[in-house]
CSV table of C-alpha atoms and ligand atoms in Angstrom, one decimal:
chain,number,residue,atom,x,y,z
G,1,UNK,CA,129.8,110.2,87.7
G,2,UNK,CA,126.6,112.0,86.3
G,3,UNK,CA,125.8,108.4,84.0
G,4,UNK,CA,125.6,106.5,86.8
G,5,UNK,CA,123.5,108.5,88.5
G,6,UNK,CA,121.0,108.7,85.8
G,7,UNK,CA,121.7,104.8,85.8
G,8,UNK,CA,121.3,103.7,88.7
G,9,UNK,CA,117.7,105.5,88.8
G,10,UNK,CA,116.7,105.3,86.2
G,11,UNK,CA,116.8,101.1,88.4
G,12,UNK,CA,113.8,102.7,90.1
G,13,UNK,CA,112.2,104.5,88.4
G,14,UNK,CA,109.3,102.7,86.5
G,15,UNK,CA,108.4,103.3,82.0
G,16,UNK,CA,105.6,105.6,83.4
G,17,UNK,CA,107.2,108.1,85.8
G,18,UNK,CA,107.9,110.7,84.2
G,19,UNK,CA,112.6,112.0,85.2
G,20,UNK,CA,112.7,116.0,85.5
G,21,UNK,CA,116.7,115.8,85.6
G,22,UNK,CA,116.5,119.2,88.1
G,23,UNK,CA,119.5,120.7,86.5
G,24,UNK,CA,119.7,124.4,88.6
G,25,UNK,CA,122.6,126.2,89.5
G,26,UNK,CA,124.3,123.1,87.6
G,27,UNK,CA,126.7,124.4,84.1
G,28,UNK,CA,125.8,123.1,80.3
G,29,UNK,CA,128.3,120.8,80.6
G,30,UNK,CA,126.7,118.4,83.2
G,31,UNK,CA,123.2,118.9,81.6
G,32,UNK,CA,125.5,117.6,78.0
G,33,UNK,CA,126.4,114.6,80.6
G,34,UNK,CA,122.3,114.4,81.0
G,35,UNK,CA,121.6,114.7,77.2
G,36,UNK,CA,123.9,112.5,75.9
G,37,UNK,CA,122.4,109.8,78.1
G,38,UNK,CA,119.2,110.4,76.5
G,39,UNK,CA,117.5,113.1,79.8
G,40,UNK,CA,114.8,115.3,77.3
G,41,UNK,CA,113.9,116.5,80.1
G,42,UNK,CA,114.5,119.2,82.7
G,43,UNK,CA,114.0,121.2,85.2
G,44,UNK,CA,114.8,125.4,86.2
G,45,UNK,CA,113.7,126.9,88.7
G,46,UNK,CA,115.5,130.8,88.0
G,47,UNK,CA,113.5,132.2,85.0
G,48,UNK,CA,116.7,133.5,83.9
G,49,UNK,CA,118.4,131.1,84.6
G,50,UNK,CA,116.1,129.0,82.0
G,51,UNK,CA,116.4,131.0,79.4
G,52,UNK,CA,120.0,131.3,79.6
G,53,UNK,CA,120.4,127.6,78.4
G,54,UNK,CA,118.2,127.1,76.3
G,55,UNK,CA,118.8,129.8,74.0
G,56,UNK,CA,122.9,128.1,74.5
G,57,UNK,CA,121.0,124.0,74.8
G,58,UNK,CA,119.5,121.6,72.0
G,59,UNK,CA,116.3,122.5,71.0
G,60,UNK,CA,115.2,119.2,71.9
G,61,UNK,CA,114.8,119.3,75.4
G,62,UNK,CA,112.2,119.7,77.7
G,63,UNK,CA,112.2,122.6,79.8
G,64,UNK,CA,110.4,122.5,82.6
G,65,UNK,CA,110.2,125.6,85.4
G,66,UNK,CA,110.3,124.3,88.8
G,67,UNK,CA,110.3,127.6,90.9
G,68,UNK,CA,108.5,130.3,92.3
G,69,UNK,CA,107.1,132.4,89.0
G,70,UNK,CA,107.1,136.3,89.2
G,71,UNK,CA,104.1,137.4,87.0
G,72,UNK,CA,106.0,140.2,85.8
G,73,UNK,CA,108.7,136.7,83.8
G,74,UNK,CA,105.9,135.2,82.8
G,75,UNK,CA,106.3,136.7,79.1
G,76,UNK,CA,110.1,135.4,78.6
G,77,UNK,CA,108.8,131.6,79.4
G,78,UNK,CA,105.9,131.6,77.5
G,79,UNK,CA,107.3,130.9,74.1
G,80,UNK,CA,109.1,127.4,74.9
G,81,UNK,CA,108.6,126.4,78.4
G,82,UNK,CA,106.6,122.5,78.2
G,83,UNK,CA,105.8,122.7,81.5
G,84,UNK,CA,105.1,125.0,84.1
G,85,UNK,CA,105.1,122.9,87.8
G,86,UNK,CA,104.5,125.6,90.5
G,87,UNK,CA,101.2,127.4,89.8
G,88,UNK,CA,99.9,128.8,93.2
G,89,UNK,CA,97.8,132.2,92.8
G,90,UNK,CA,94.9,133.4,90.7
G,91,UNK,CA,96.5,136.5,89.8
G,92,UNK,CA,99.6,134.1,87.9
G,93,UNK,CA,96.9,131.9,85.7
G,94,UNK,CA,95.3,134.4,84.4
G,95,UNK,CA,99.1,136.2,83.7
G,96,UNK,CA,99.9,132.7,82.1
G,97,UNK,CA,96.7,132.9,80.4
G,98,UNK,CA,97.4,136.4,79.0
G,99,UNK,CA,100.9,136.1,77.7
G,100,UNK,CA,100.0,132.1,76.0
G,101,UNK,CA,97.1,134.3,74.7
G,102,UNK,CA,99.3,137.1,72.5
G,103,UNK,CA,102.2,134.2,71.1
G,104,UNK,CA,99.0,132.2,70.0
G,105,UNK,CA,100.5,129.0,72.4
G,106,UNK,CA,98.4,126.5,75.0
G,107,UNK,CA,101.1,126.8,77.6
G,108,UNK,CA,100.7,124.1,79.9
G,109,UNK,CA,100.2,123.7,83.7
G,110,UNK,CA,100.6,122.4,86.8
G,111,UNK,CA,98.3,123.5,90.4
G,112,UNK,CA,100.4,123.0,93.3
G,113,UNK,CA,99.2,121.7,96.9
G,114,UNK,CA,100.1,123.0,99.4
G,115,UNK,CA,101.5,119.9,101.4
G,116,UNK,CA,104.1,120.7,104.2
G,117,UNK,CA,103.8,121.0,107.2
G,118,UNK,CA,105.8,124.0,106.9
G,119,UNK,CA,105.0,127.6,106.5
G,120,UNK,CA,107.7,128.9,104.5
G,121,UNK,CA,106.7,126.4,101.4
G,122,UNK,CA,104.7,127.8,97.9
G,123,UNK,CA,100.9,126.4,97.1
G,124,UNK,CA,97.4,127.7,96.8
G,125,UNK,CA,94.9,126.0,100.2
G,126,UNK,CA,92.5,123.3,99.2
G,127,UNK,CA,89.5,126.0,99.4
G,128,UNK,CA,92.1,127.8,96.6
G,129,UNK,CA,92.4,125.2,95.4
G,130,UNK,CA,89.6,124.1,94.2
G,131,UNK,CA,87.5,128.0,93.9
G,132,UNK,CA,90.8,127.9,91.3
G,133,UNK,CA,89.8,124.4,89.9
G,134,UNK,CA,87.0,126.2,89.4
G,135,UNK,CA,87.5,128.8,87.0
G,136,UNK,CA,89.0,127.1,84.3
G,137,UNK,CA,86.5,124.6,83.8
G,138,UNK,CA,83.6,127.1,84.2
G,139,UNK,CA,85.9,130.2,82.5
G,140,UNK,CA,87.9,127.8,80.3
G,141,UNK,CA,91.3,129.4,80.2
G,142,UNK,CA,91.8,129.3,76.3
G,143,UNK,CA,95.6,129.0,76.3
G,144,UNK,CA,96.0,126.8,79.1
G,145,UNK,CA,95.7,123.8,79.9
G,146,UNK,CA,96.2,122.6,83.5
G,147,UNK,CA,98.1,118.7,84.0
G,148,UNK,CA,97.7,118.2,86.8
G,149,UNK,CA,98.8,119.0,90.7
G,150,UNK,CA,102.7,120.0,92.4
G,151,UNK,CA,103.4,119.5,95.7
G,152,UNK,CA,106.3,119.3,98.7
G,153,UNK,CA,106.6,117.0,101.0
G,154,UNK,CA,107.8,118.3,104.3
G,155,UNK,CA,111.8,118.8,105.4
G,156,UNK,CA,112.2,115.7,107.5
G,157,UNK,CA,113.4,112.3,108.0
G,158,UNK,CA,109.6,111.0,109.0
G,159,UNK,CA,109.4,109.4,106.1
G,160,UNK,CA,105.3,108.4,107.6
G,161,UNK,CA,104.5,112.0,107.6
G,162,UNK,CA,106.0,112.5,103.9
G,163,UNK,CA,103.6,109.2,102.7
G,164,UNK,CA,100.8,111.2,104.3
G,165,UNK,CA,101.7,113.9,102.7
G,166,UNK,CA,101.8,112.8,99.3
G,167,UNK,CA,99.0,110.4,99.8
G,168,UNK,CA,95.9,113.5,100.9
G,169,UNK,CA,98.7,115.1,97.3
G,170,UNK,CA,96.8,112.2,95.4
G,171,UNK,CA,93.7,112.2,96.9
G,172,UNK,CA,93.1,115.7,96.1
G,173,UNK,CA,94.4,114.9,92.4
G,174,UNK,CA,91.2,111.6,92.9
G,175,UNK,CA,88.8,113.6,93.8
G,176,UNK,CA,89.6,117.2,91.7
G,177,UNK,CA,89.5,114.7,88.5
G,178,UNK,CA,86.6,112.0,89.2
G,179,UNK,CA,84.6,114.3,91.2
G,180,UNK,CA,84.4,117.0,87.5
G,181,UNK,CA,86.0,119.6,89.0
G,182,UNK,CA,88.5,119.8,86.3
G,183,UNK,CA,87.3,118.9,82.9
G,184,UNK,CA,90.0,118.3,80.9
G,185,UNK,CA,91.3,114.9,79.8
G,186,UNK,CA,94.5,115.4,80.1
G,187,UNK,CA,94.9,116.1,83.6
G,188,UNK,CA,96.7,113.4,84.7
G,189,UNK,CA,99.7,114.4,86.1
G,190,UNK,CA,101.6,114.2,90.1
G,191,UNK,CA,104.4,115.5,90.7
G,192,UNK,CA,105.8,115.0,93.4
G,193,UNK,CA,109.3,113.8,94.6
G,194,UNK,CA,112.6,115.2,94.5
G,195,UNK,CA,115.7,113.5,95.3
G,196,UNK,CA,115.1,112.5,98.7
G,197,UNK,CA,111.8,110.9,98.7
G,198,UNK,CA,111.3,109.6,95.6
G,199,UNK,CA,110.7,106.1,96.1
G,200,UNK,CA,108.1,107.2,98.1
G,201,UNK,CA,106.1,109.3,95.7
G,202,UNK,CA,106.2,106.5,93.6
G,203,UNK,CA,104.6,104.4,95.8
G,204,UNK,CA,101.9,106.7,96.6
G,205,UNK,CA,100.8,107.6,92.7
G,206,UNK,CA,103.3,110.2,91.2
G,207,UNK,CA,103.5,110.2,88.0
G,208,UNK,CA,106.4,113.0,87.3
G,209,UNK,CA,109.1,112.7,89.6
G,210,UNK,CA,112.3,116.2,90.1
G,211,UNK,CA,116.0,114.9,91.1
G,212,UNK,CA,117.7,117.2,91.2
G,213,UNK,CA,121.0,115.8,94.1
G,214,UNK,CA,121.0,112.6,93.4
G,215,UNK,CA,122.0,113.1,89.7
G,216,UNK,CA,123.8,116.0,89.7
G,217,UNK,CA,125.7,116.2,93.1
G,218,UNK,CA,125.6,119.1,95.3
G,219,UNK,CA,124.5,122.9,94.3
G,220,UNK,CA,127.0,125.4,94.1
G,221,UNK,CA,124.4,129.1,95.4
S,301,LIG,C1,114.9,122.0,93.4
S,301,LIG,C2,114.1,121.1,93.9
S,301,LIG,C3,113.8,120.2,93.0
S,301,LIG,C4,115.2,118.9,93.0
S,301,LIG,O1,115.6,119.0,94.6
S,301,LIG,P1,116.9,118.2,95.2
S,301,LIG,O2,116.6,117.8,96.3
S,301,LIG,O3,118.9,118.5,94.5
S,301,LIG,O4,116.9,116.4,94.4
S,301,LIG,C5,113.0,119.5,93.7
S,301,LIG,N1,111.6,120.2,93.1
S,301,LIG,C6,111.9,121.7,93.2
S,301,LIG,C7,110.2,122.4,93.4
S,301,LIG,C8,113.1,122.3,94.0
S,301,LIG,O5,113.0,123.8,93.8
């Protein structure tokens, strides 16, 4: 099952787009099935679950945190996390920098921009995003590397709306990069696209898709 699902998805993803296998709420056994197909990048959205899986699964897995991160839990994942996708406040960014400094690590982060037409989704609004980018470039957080942006489209059947939202994220990314709001050659990633909308996201310039259900099946909460 997982093997067939992955084969189909891999056919639709260009080589330069990274696949993050979203394994939240799925057991280690399912992760190992994907691992045995060659997958090494997995995404989790709960700190405790991520730490537990990190401790028990092979150490060459690259763990991405894709959920809403609380500041008091930053220290638990900073020692090993490869990329934090959903940074959505300056305070969180400072906390990650502080905890990473304690252990002499540089932690990769993506800034999450609110692009959906829904109040419930997390993320910076546009003014905050530019303010944080400015702060990053000027204060030079030493233990953080902002690798790019992340966004989640509205949960809708309207593919034109989804496309427009992804185009907006790409446009803001280009502006931050090309107009030197973020002066960092590592600022290269646009994390957008999930099970239902990843083909659109890839069309619109995604470099990283986060896919769960289409690989592992439905989650039982
Ligand atoms: C759960 C989750 C995903 C994966 O969603 P699917 O629809 O199962 O592919 C992607 N991104 C984030 C931020 C998530 O929380």
